[in-house]
Amino acid sequence: MPRLCKPAMTAPEYIITVEETLEFAQKAHAGKEQLPLALRLIRNTGVKKRHIVQPIEQTLRHPGFEERNRIYEIESKKRTPAVIEQALVNADLRARDIDAIIYVSCTGFMMPSLTAWLINKMGLRHDTRQIPIAQLGCAAGGAAINRAHDFCVAHPGSNVLIVSCELCSLCYQPEADDIGSLLSDGLFGDAVAAAVVRGIGGVGIELERNASYLIPNTEDWISYAVKDTGFHFQLDRRVPGTMEPLAPVLRELAKDHSWDAGKLDFYIVHAGGPRILDDLAKFLEVDRDVFRHSWSTLSEYGNIASAVVLEAARRLFEEDALAPGATGLIAGFGPGITAEMALGTWGADVAQNAA
C-alpha cells in the first residue's frame, strides 16, 4: 500500500509573539468597538508565537497585491528546495524517482504553478505529473495526502511528492478591522512543508482509505474576498462549531473500515484553533492529548494552513516508533466547509534503495 514517509518542515526566520500581536492590534485599531473582543479571541487561540516571511515592519505595510505576489514567488522559490531535499532523504528517494508532484498553497498565485519551476530546478523528470491545488485552504494538506494515495493506487509503484507553501502573512490586510480579520491576524503563520508518499517500501503511515465530505450550504463560512488589495480572509462565527457535524463523518469512515474512531493509536488533525481540537476530542470521546502534535504545532507556529497536517505528522515520526500495525487518522478541514480524511496504519518495512 502507499506509504506517507516522514515530512520535512521549515518556518521563516522572523518571529512574532502573541504579546507583540496584541500590542500591534491595540495600536492599529485603537478605539474600535470590536477590538476588545478581538483581543480576547487572540489571547485564547493557544498561539504563543508565529513565524513570518518578512520583518514585522514590512508585514504591517501593504505595498499592493502585485508586490505581495512578487514576494510570494521569490520566497516560495527560495524556501521550497531545501525542504523538498529533506523530504526526499526521509523517503530514501531521489528527485528522479518522483512520478507526480502535488503543490498546495492558498496564499499566492502563479501560472504556471510552482510545480513547473520545481521540476526544472530540482531535477525531477520532465514527465512528472503536475497537480497544483490552490483553493482548498487549510484542507489542502489532507487533500494532498489523499490525492497522492489515489495516484499511487491508480499507478502502482509510483512515488508522489507533496509540497505545501503557505505564506499567510502576505495576506495581512492592515485596514480590515472585522472580527474575522483581526482574529486571523493573530492566528495564522507562515511555513513550508514537504513529504513523499511512496508506492512501495519506506517507513511511515500506510494509507488504507480516504474520503472527503462537504458540510452542506457552508461554502461562505470560510472564504476569500478577492479585491484590488489581494486576498481578504472571511471567517463566519459558526466555523468553530463544525466539529459536531464532522465527528460523525469521521466515526462512519472508521466504522466502514472496521475501526473505532475513538480508539486509534494516533491522530493527525488540522489545528484550526483550540475550539476545533477541543470539540473534536469531545465528540470522538478521546482525551485531548491524542491531538498533542496538533496542539504543539498551533502553539509554536500558529495555524499554518495546509502545512499543519504535515508538521503534525512530522512530530509523530519524531516520537518513539509506533508498533507496526498501529492505527491512525489524518484529517484536514477548510473552506467548503470541507473535510479531507484518511485512515492508515504504521508500516516499517525495510525500504528499497533508490535505483
CSV table of N, CA and C in Angstrom, one decimal, residues 215-319:
chain,number,residue,atom,x,y,z
A,215,ILE,N,-19.8,19.9,4.3
A,215,ILE,CA,-21.0,20.2,5.0
A,215,ILE,C,-21.9,21.1,4.2
A,216,PRO,N,-23.1,20.6,4.0
A,216,PRO,CA,-24.0,21.3,3.0
A,216,PRO,C,-24.2,22.8,3.4
A,217,ASN,N,-24.2,23.6,2.4
A,217,ASN,CA,-24.6,25.1,2.5
A,217,ASN,C,-23.7,25.8,3.4
A,218,THR,N,-22.4,25.6,3.4
A,218,THR,CA,-21.4,26.3,4.3
A,218,THR,C,-20.3,26.9,3.5
A,219,GLU,N,-20.5,27.0,2.1
A,219,GLU,CA,-19.4,27.5,1.3
A,219,GLU,C,-18.9,28.9,1.6
A,220,ASP,N,-19.8,29.7,2.2
A,220,ASP,CA,-19.4,31.1,2.5
A,220,ASP,C,-18.9,31.2,4.0
A,221,TRP,N,-18.7,30.2,4.7
A,221,TRP,CA,-18.3,30.3,6.1
A,221,TRP,C,-16.8,30.6,6.2
A,222,ILE,N,-16.0,30.0,5.3
A,222,ILE,CA,-14.5,30.4,5.2
A,222,ILE,C,-14.3,30.7,3.7
A,223,SER,N,-13.8,31.9,3.5
A,223,SER,CA,-13.7,32.3,2.1
A,223,SER,C,-12.7,33.5,1.9
A,224,TYR,N,-12.3,33.7,0.7
A,224,TYR,CA,-11.6,34.9,0.3
A,224,TYR,C,-12.5,35.9,-0.5
A,225,ALA,N,-12.4,37.1,-0.1
A,225,ALA,CA,-12.9,38.2,-1.0
A,225,ALA,C,-11.7,38.7,-1.8
A,226,VAL,N,-11.7,38.6,-3.1
A,226,VAL,CA,-10.5,39.0,-3.9
A,226,VAL,C,-10.7,40.4,-4.3
A,227,LYS,N,-9.9,41.3,-3.8
A,227,LYS,CA,-10.0,42.7,-4.1
A,227,LYS,C,-8.7,43.3,-4.7
A,228,ASP,N,-8.7,44.6,-5.0
A,228,ASP,CA,-7.5,45.2,-5.5
A,228,ASP,C,-6.3,45.0,-4.6
A,229,THR,N,-6.6,44.9,-3.3
A,229,THR,CA,-5.5,44.8,-2.3
A,229,THR,C,-5.2,43.3,-2.0
A,230,GLY,N,-5.8,42.4,-2.8
A,230,GLY,CA,-5.5,41.0,-2.7
A,230,GLY,C,-6.5,40.1,-2.0
A,231,PHE,N,-6.1,39.1,-1.3
A,231,PHE,CA,-7.0,38.2,-0.6
A,231,PHE,C,-7.4,38.7,0.8
A,232,HIS,N,-8.7,38.8,0.9
A,232,HIS,CA,-9.3,39.2,2.2
A,232,HIS,C,-9.9,38.0,2.9
A,233,PHE,N,-9.4,37.5,3.9
A,233,PHE,CA,-9.9,36.3,4.6
A,233,PHE,C,-11.2,36.6,5.3
A,234,GLN,N,-12.2,35.8,5.1
A,234,GLN,CA,-13.5,36.0,5.7
A,234,GLN,C,-13.9,34.7,6.5
A,235,LEU,N,-14.3,34.9,7.7
A,235,LEU,CA,-14.5,33.8,8.6
A,235,LEU,C,-15.8,34.0,9.4
A,236,ASP,N,-16.7,33.0,9.2
A,236,ASP,CA,-18.0,33.0,9.9
A,236,ASP,C,-17.9,32.6,11.3
A,237,ARG,N,-18.7,33.2,12.2
A,237,ARG,CA,-18.6,32.8,13.6
A,237,ARG,C,-19.0,31.4,13.9
A,238,ARG,N,-19.7,30.7,12.9
A,238,ARG,CA,-20.1,29.4,13.1
A,238,ARG,C,-19.1,28.3,12.9
A,239,VAL,N,-17.9,28.7,12.3
A,239,VAL,CA,-16.9,27.8,11.9
A,239,VAL,C,-16.4,26.9,13.1
A,240,PRO,N,-16.1,27.5,14.3
A,240,PRO,CA,-15.6,26.7,15.4
A,240,PRO,C,-16.5,25.6,15.8
A,241,GLY,N,-17.8,25.6,15.4
A,241,GLY,CA,-18.7,24.6,15.8
A,241,GLY,C,-18.9,23.5,14.8
A,242,THR,N,-18.0,23.4,13.8
A,242,THR,CA,-18.2,22.5,12.7
A,242,THR,C,-17.8,21.0,13.1
A,243,MET,N,-17.1,20.9,14.2
A,243,MET,CA,-16.7,19.5,14.6
A,243,MET,C,-17.9,18.7,15.0
A,244,GLU,N,-19.0,19.3,15.4
A,244,GLU,CA,-20.2,18.5,15.8
A,244,GLU,C,-20.7,17.7,14.6
A,245,PRO,N,-20.9,18.4,13.4
A,245,PRO,CA,-21.4,17.6,12.3
A,245,PRO,C,-20.3,16.7,11.6
A,246,LEU,N,-19.0,17.1,11.8
A,246,LEU,CA,-17.9,16.3,11.2
A,246,LEU,C,-17.5,15.1,11.9
A,247,ALA,N,-17.6,15.1,13.2
A,247,ALA,CA,-17.2,14.0,14.0
A,247,ALA,C,-17.9,12.7,13.7
A,248,PRO,N,-19.2,12.8,13.4
A,248,PRO,CA,-19.9,11.5,13.0
A,248,PRO,C,-19.5,11.0,11.6
A,249,VAL,N,-19.0,11.9,10.8
A,249,VAL,CA,-18.5,11.5,9.5
A,249,VAL,C,-17.2,10.7,9.7
A,250,LEU,N,-16.3,11.2,10.6
A,250,LEU,CA,-15.1,10.5,10.9
A,250,LEU,C,-15.4,9.2,11.5
A,251,ARG,N,-16.4,9.1,12.4
A,251,ARG,CA,-16.8,7.9,13.0
A,251,ARG,C,-17.2,6.9,12.0
A,252,GLU,N,-18.0,7.3,11.0
A,252,GLU,CA,-18.6,6.5,10.0
A,252,GLU,C,-17.5,5.9,9.1
A,253,LEU,N,-16.5,6.8,8.7
A,253,LEU,CA,-15.4,6.4,7.9
A,253,LEU,C,-14.6,5.3,8.6
A,254,ALA,N,-14.3,5.4,9.9
A,254,ALA,CA,-13.6,4.4,10.6
A,254,ALA,C,-14.5,3.1,10.7
A,255,LYS,N,-15.7,3.3,11.0
A,255,LYS,CA,-16.6,2.1,11.1
A,255,LYS,C,-16.7,1.3,9.9
A,256,ASP,N,-16.7,2.0,8.7
A,256,ASP,CA,-16.7,1.3,7.4
A,256,ASP,C,-15.4,0.5,7.2
A,257,HIS,N,-14.4,0.9,8.0
A,257,HIS,CA,-13.1,0.2,7.9
A,257,HIS,C,-12.9,-0.8,9.0
A,258,SER,N,-14.0,-1.0,9.8
A,258,SER,CA,-14.0,-1.9,10.9
A,258,SER,C,-13.1,-1.4,12.1
A,259,TRP,N,-13.0,-0.1,12.2
A,259,TRP,CA,-12.2,0.6,13.2
A,259,TRP,C,-13.2,1.4,14.1
A,260,ASP,N,-12.7,1.8,15.3
A,260,ASP,CA,-13.5,2.7,16.1
A,260,ASP,C,-12.7,4.0,16.2
A,261,ALA,N,-13.2,5.1,15.7
A,261,ALA,CA,-12.5,6.4,15.6
A,261,ALA,C,-12.1,6.9,16.9
A,262,GLY,N,-12.7,6.4,18.0
A,262,GLY,CA,-12.3,6.9,19.3
A,262,GLY,C,-11.3,6.0,20.0
A,263,LYS,N,-10.8,5.0,19.3
A,263,LYS,CA,-9.9,4.0,19.9
A,263,LYS,C,-8.7,3.7,18.9
A,264,LEU,N,-8.1,4.8,18.4
A,264,LEU,CA,-7.0,4.6,17.5
A,264,LEU,C,-5.7,4.9,18.2
A,265,ASP,N,-4.6,4.6,17.6
A,265,ASP,CA,-3.3,4.8,18.2
A,265,ASP,C,-2.7,6.2,18.0
A,266,PHE,N,-3.0,6.8,16.9
A,266,PHE,CA,-2.5,8.2,16.6
A,266,PHE,C,-3.5,9.0,15.8
A,267,TYR,N,-3.4,10.3,16.0
A,267,TYR,CA,-4.4,11.3,15.3
A,267,TYR,C,-3.5,12.4,14.8
A,268,ILE,N,-3.7,12.7,13.5
A,268,ILE,CA,-3.0,13.9,12.9
A,268,ILE,C,-4.2,14.7,12.4
A,269,VAL,N,-4.4,15.8,13.0
A,269,VAL,CA,-5.6,16.6,12.8
A,269,VAL,C,-5.2,18.1,12.6
A,270,HIS,N,-5.9,18.7,11.6
A,270,HIS,CA,-5.6,20.2,11.4
A,270,HIS,C,-5.9,21.0,12.6
A,271,ALA,N,-5.0,21.8,13.0
A,271,ALA,CA,-5.1,22.7,14.2
A,271,ALA,C,-5.6,24.1,13.7
A,272,GLY,N,-6.9,24.1,13.5
A,272,GLY,CA,-7.5,25.4,13.1
A,272,GLY,C,-7.7,26.3,14.2
A,273,GLY,N,-7.7,25.8,15.4
A,273,GLY,CA,-7.9,26.6,16.6
A,273,GLY,C,-8.2,25.7,17.8
A,274,PRO,N,-8.2,26.3,19.0
A,274,PRO,CA,-8.4,25.4,20.2
A,274,PRO,C,-9.8,24.8,20.2
A,275,ARG,N,-10.8,25.6,19.8
A,275,ARG,CA,-12.2,25.1,19.8
A,275,ARG,C,-12.3,23.9,18.9
A,276,ILE,N,-11.7,23.9,17.8
A,276,ILE,CA,-11.7,22.8,16.8
A,276,ILE,C,-11.2,21.5,17.5
A,277,LEU,N,-10.0,21.6,18.1
A,277,LEU,CA,-9.4,20.4,18.7
A,277,LEU,C,-10.2,20.0,20.0
A,278,ASP,N,-10.6,20.9,20.8
A,278,ASP,CA,-11.4,20.5,22.0
A,278,ASP,C,-12.7,19.9,21.6
A,279,ASP,N,-13.4,20.4,20.6
A,279,ASP,CA,-14.7,19.8,20.3
A,279,ASP,C,-14.5,18.5,19.6
A,280,LEU,N,-13.5,18.3,18.8
A,280,LEU,CA,-13.3,17.0,18.2
A,280,LEU,C,-13.0,16.0,19.2
A,281,ALA,N,-12.2,16.3,20.2
A,281,ALA,CA,-11.9,15.4,21.3
A,281,ALA,C,-13.2,15.0,22.0
A,282,LYS,N,-14.1,16.0,22.2
A,282,LYS,CA,-15.3,15.8,22.9
A,282,LYS,C,-16.2,14.8,22.1
A,283,PHE,N,-16.4,15.1,20.8
A,283,PHE,CA,-17.3,14.3,20.0
A,283,PHE,C,-16.8,13.0,19.6
A,284,LEU,N,-15.5,12.8,19.6
A,284,LEU,CA,-14.9,11.5,19.3
A,284,LEU,C,-14.7,10.7,20.6
A,285,GLU,N,-14.9,11.4,21.7
A,285,GLU,CA,-14.8,10.8,23.1
A,285,GLU,C,-13.4,10.3,23.3
A,286,VAL,N,-12.4,11.2,23.0
A,286,VAL,CA,-11.0,10.9,23.3
A,286,VAL,C,-10.4,12.0,24.1
A,287,ASP,N,-9.3,11.7,24.8
A,287,ASP,CA,-8.5,12.7,25.5
A,287,ASP,C,-7.9,13.7,24.6
A,288,ARG,N,-8.0,15.0,25.0
A,288,ARG,CA,-7.4,16.0,24.1
A,288,ARG,C,-5.9,15.8,23.8
A,289,ASP,N,-5.2,15.0,24.7
A,289,ASP,CA,-3.8,14.8,24.5
A,289,ASP,C,-3.5,14.0,23.2
A,290,VAL,N,-4.5,13.3,22.7
A,290,VAL,CA,-4.2,12.5,21.5
A,290,VAL,C,-3.9,13.4,20.3
A,291,PHE,N,-4.3,14.7,20.5
A,291,PHE,CA,-4.0,15.7,19.4
A,291,PHE,C,-2.8,16.5,19.8
A,292,ARG,N,-1.9,16.0,20.6
A,292,ARG,CA,-0.8,16.7,21.1
A,292,ARG,C,0.1,17.3,20.0
A,293,HIS,N,0.3,16.6,18.9
A,293,HIS,CA,1.1,17.1,17.8
A,293,HIS,C,0.4,18.3,17.2
A,294,SER,N,-0.9,18.3,17.1
A,294,SER,CA,-1.6,19.5,16.5
A,294,SER,C,-1.5,20.6,17.5
A,295,TRP,N,-1.7,20.3,18.8
A,295,TRP,CA,-1.6,21.4,19.8
A,295,TRP,C,-0.2,22.1,19.8
A,296,SER,N,0.8,21.3,19.7
A,296,SER,CA,2.2,21.8,19.7
A,296,SER,C,2.4,22.7,18.5
A,297,THR,N,1.9,22.2,17.3
A,297,THR,CA,2.1,23.0,16.1
A,297,THR,C,1.4,24.3,16.2
A,298,LEU,N,0.1,24.3,16.7
A,298,LEU,CA,-0.6,25.5,16.9
A,298,LEU,C,0.1,26.5,17.8
A,299,SER,N,0.6,26.0,18.9
A,299,SER,CA,1.3,26.8,19.9
A,299,SER,C,2.6,27.5,19.4
A,300,GLU,N,3.4,26.7,18.6
A,300,GLU,CA,4.7,27.1,18.2
A,300,GLU,C,4.7,27.9,16.9
A,301,TYR,N,3.7,27.6,16.0
A,301,TYR,CA,3.7,28.2,14.7
A,301,TYR,C,2.4,28.9,14.3
A,302,GLY,N,1.4,28.7,15.1
A,302,GLY,CA,0.0,29.2,14.7
A,302,GLY,C,-0.6,28.2,13.7
A,303,ASN,N,-1.7,28.7,13.1
A,303,ASN,CA,-2.3,27.9,12.1
A,303,ASN,C,-1.6,28.1,10.8
A,304,ILE,N,-0.8,27.1,10.3
A,304,ILE,CA,0.0,27.2,9.1
A,304,ILE,C,-0.7,26.6,7.9
A,305,ALA,N,-2.1,26.7,8.0
A,305,ALA,CA,-2.9,26.3,6.9
A,305,ALA,C,-2.6,24.8,6.4
A,306,SER,N,-2.4,24.6,5.1
A,306,SER,CA,-2.3,23.3,4.6
A,306,SER,C,-1.0,22.5,5.1
A,307,ALA,N,-0.1,23.3,5.7
A,307,ALA,CA,1.1,22.6,6.2
A,307,ALA,C,0.9,22.0,7.6
A,308,VAL,N,-0.2,22.3,8.3
A,308,VAL,CA,-0.4,21.8,9.6
A,308,VAL,C,-0.3,20.3,9.7
A,309,VAL,N,-1.1,19.5,8.8
A,309,VAL,CA,-1.1,18.1,9.0
A,309,VAL,C,0.3,17.5,8.7
A,310,LEU,N,1.0,18.1,7.8
A,310,LEU,CA,2.4,17.6,7.5
A,310,LEU,C,3.3,17.8,8.7
A,311,GLU,N,3.2,19.0,9.3
A,311,GLU,CA,4.0,19.3,10.5
A,311,GLU,C,3.6,18.4,11.7
A,312,ALA,N,2.3,18.2,11.9
A,312,ALA,CA,1.9,17.4,13.0
A,312,ALA,C,2.3,15.9,12.7
A,313,ALA,N,2.3,15.5,11.5
A,313,ALA,CA,2.8,14.1,11.1
A,313,ALA,C,4.3,14.0,11.4
A,314,ARG,N,5.0,15.1,11.1
A,314,ARG,CA,6.5,15.1,11.3
A,314,ARG,C,6.7,14.8,12.8
A,315,ARG,N,6.0,15.5,13.7
A,315,ARG,CA,6.1,15.3,15.1
A,315,ARG,C,5.8,13.9,15.5
A,316,LEU,N,4.9,13.3,14.9
A,316,LEU,CA,4.6,11.9,15.2
A,316,LEU,C,5.8,11.0,14.9
A,317,PHE,N,6.4,11.2,13.8
A,317,PHE,CA,7.6,10.5,13.4
A,317,PHE,C,8.8,10.7,14.4
A,318,GLU,N,8.8,11.9,15.0
A,318,GLU,CA,9.9,12.2,15.9
A,318,GLU,C,9.7,11.5,17.3
A,319,GLU,N,8.5,11.0,17.6
A,319,GLU,CA,8.3,10.3,18.8
A,319,GLU,C,8.9,8.9,18.7
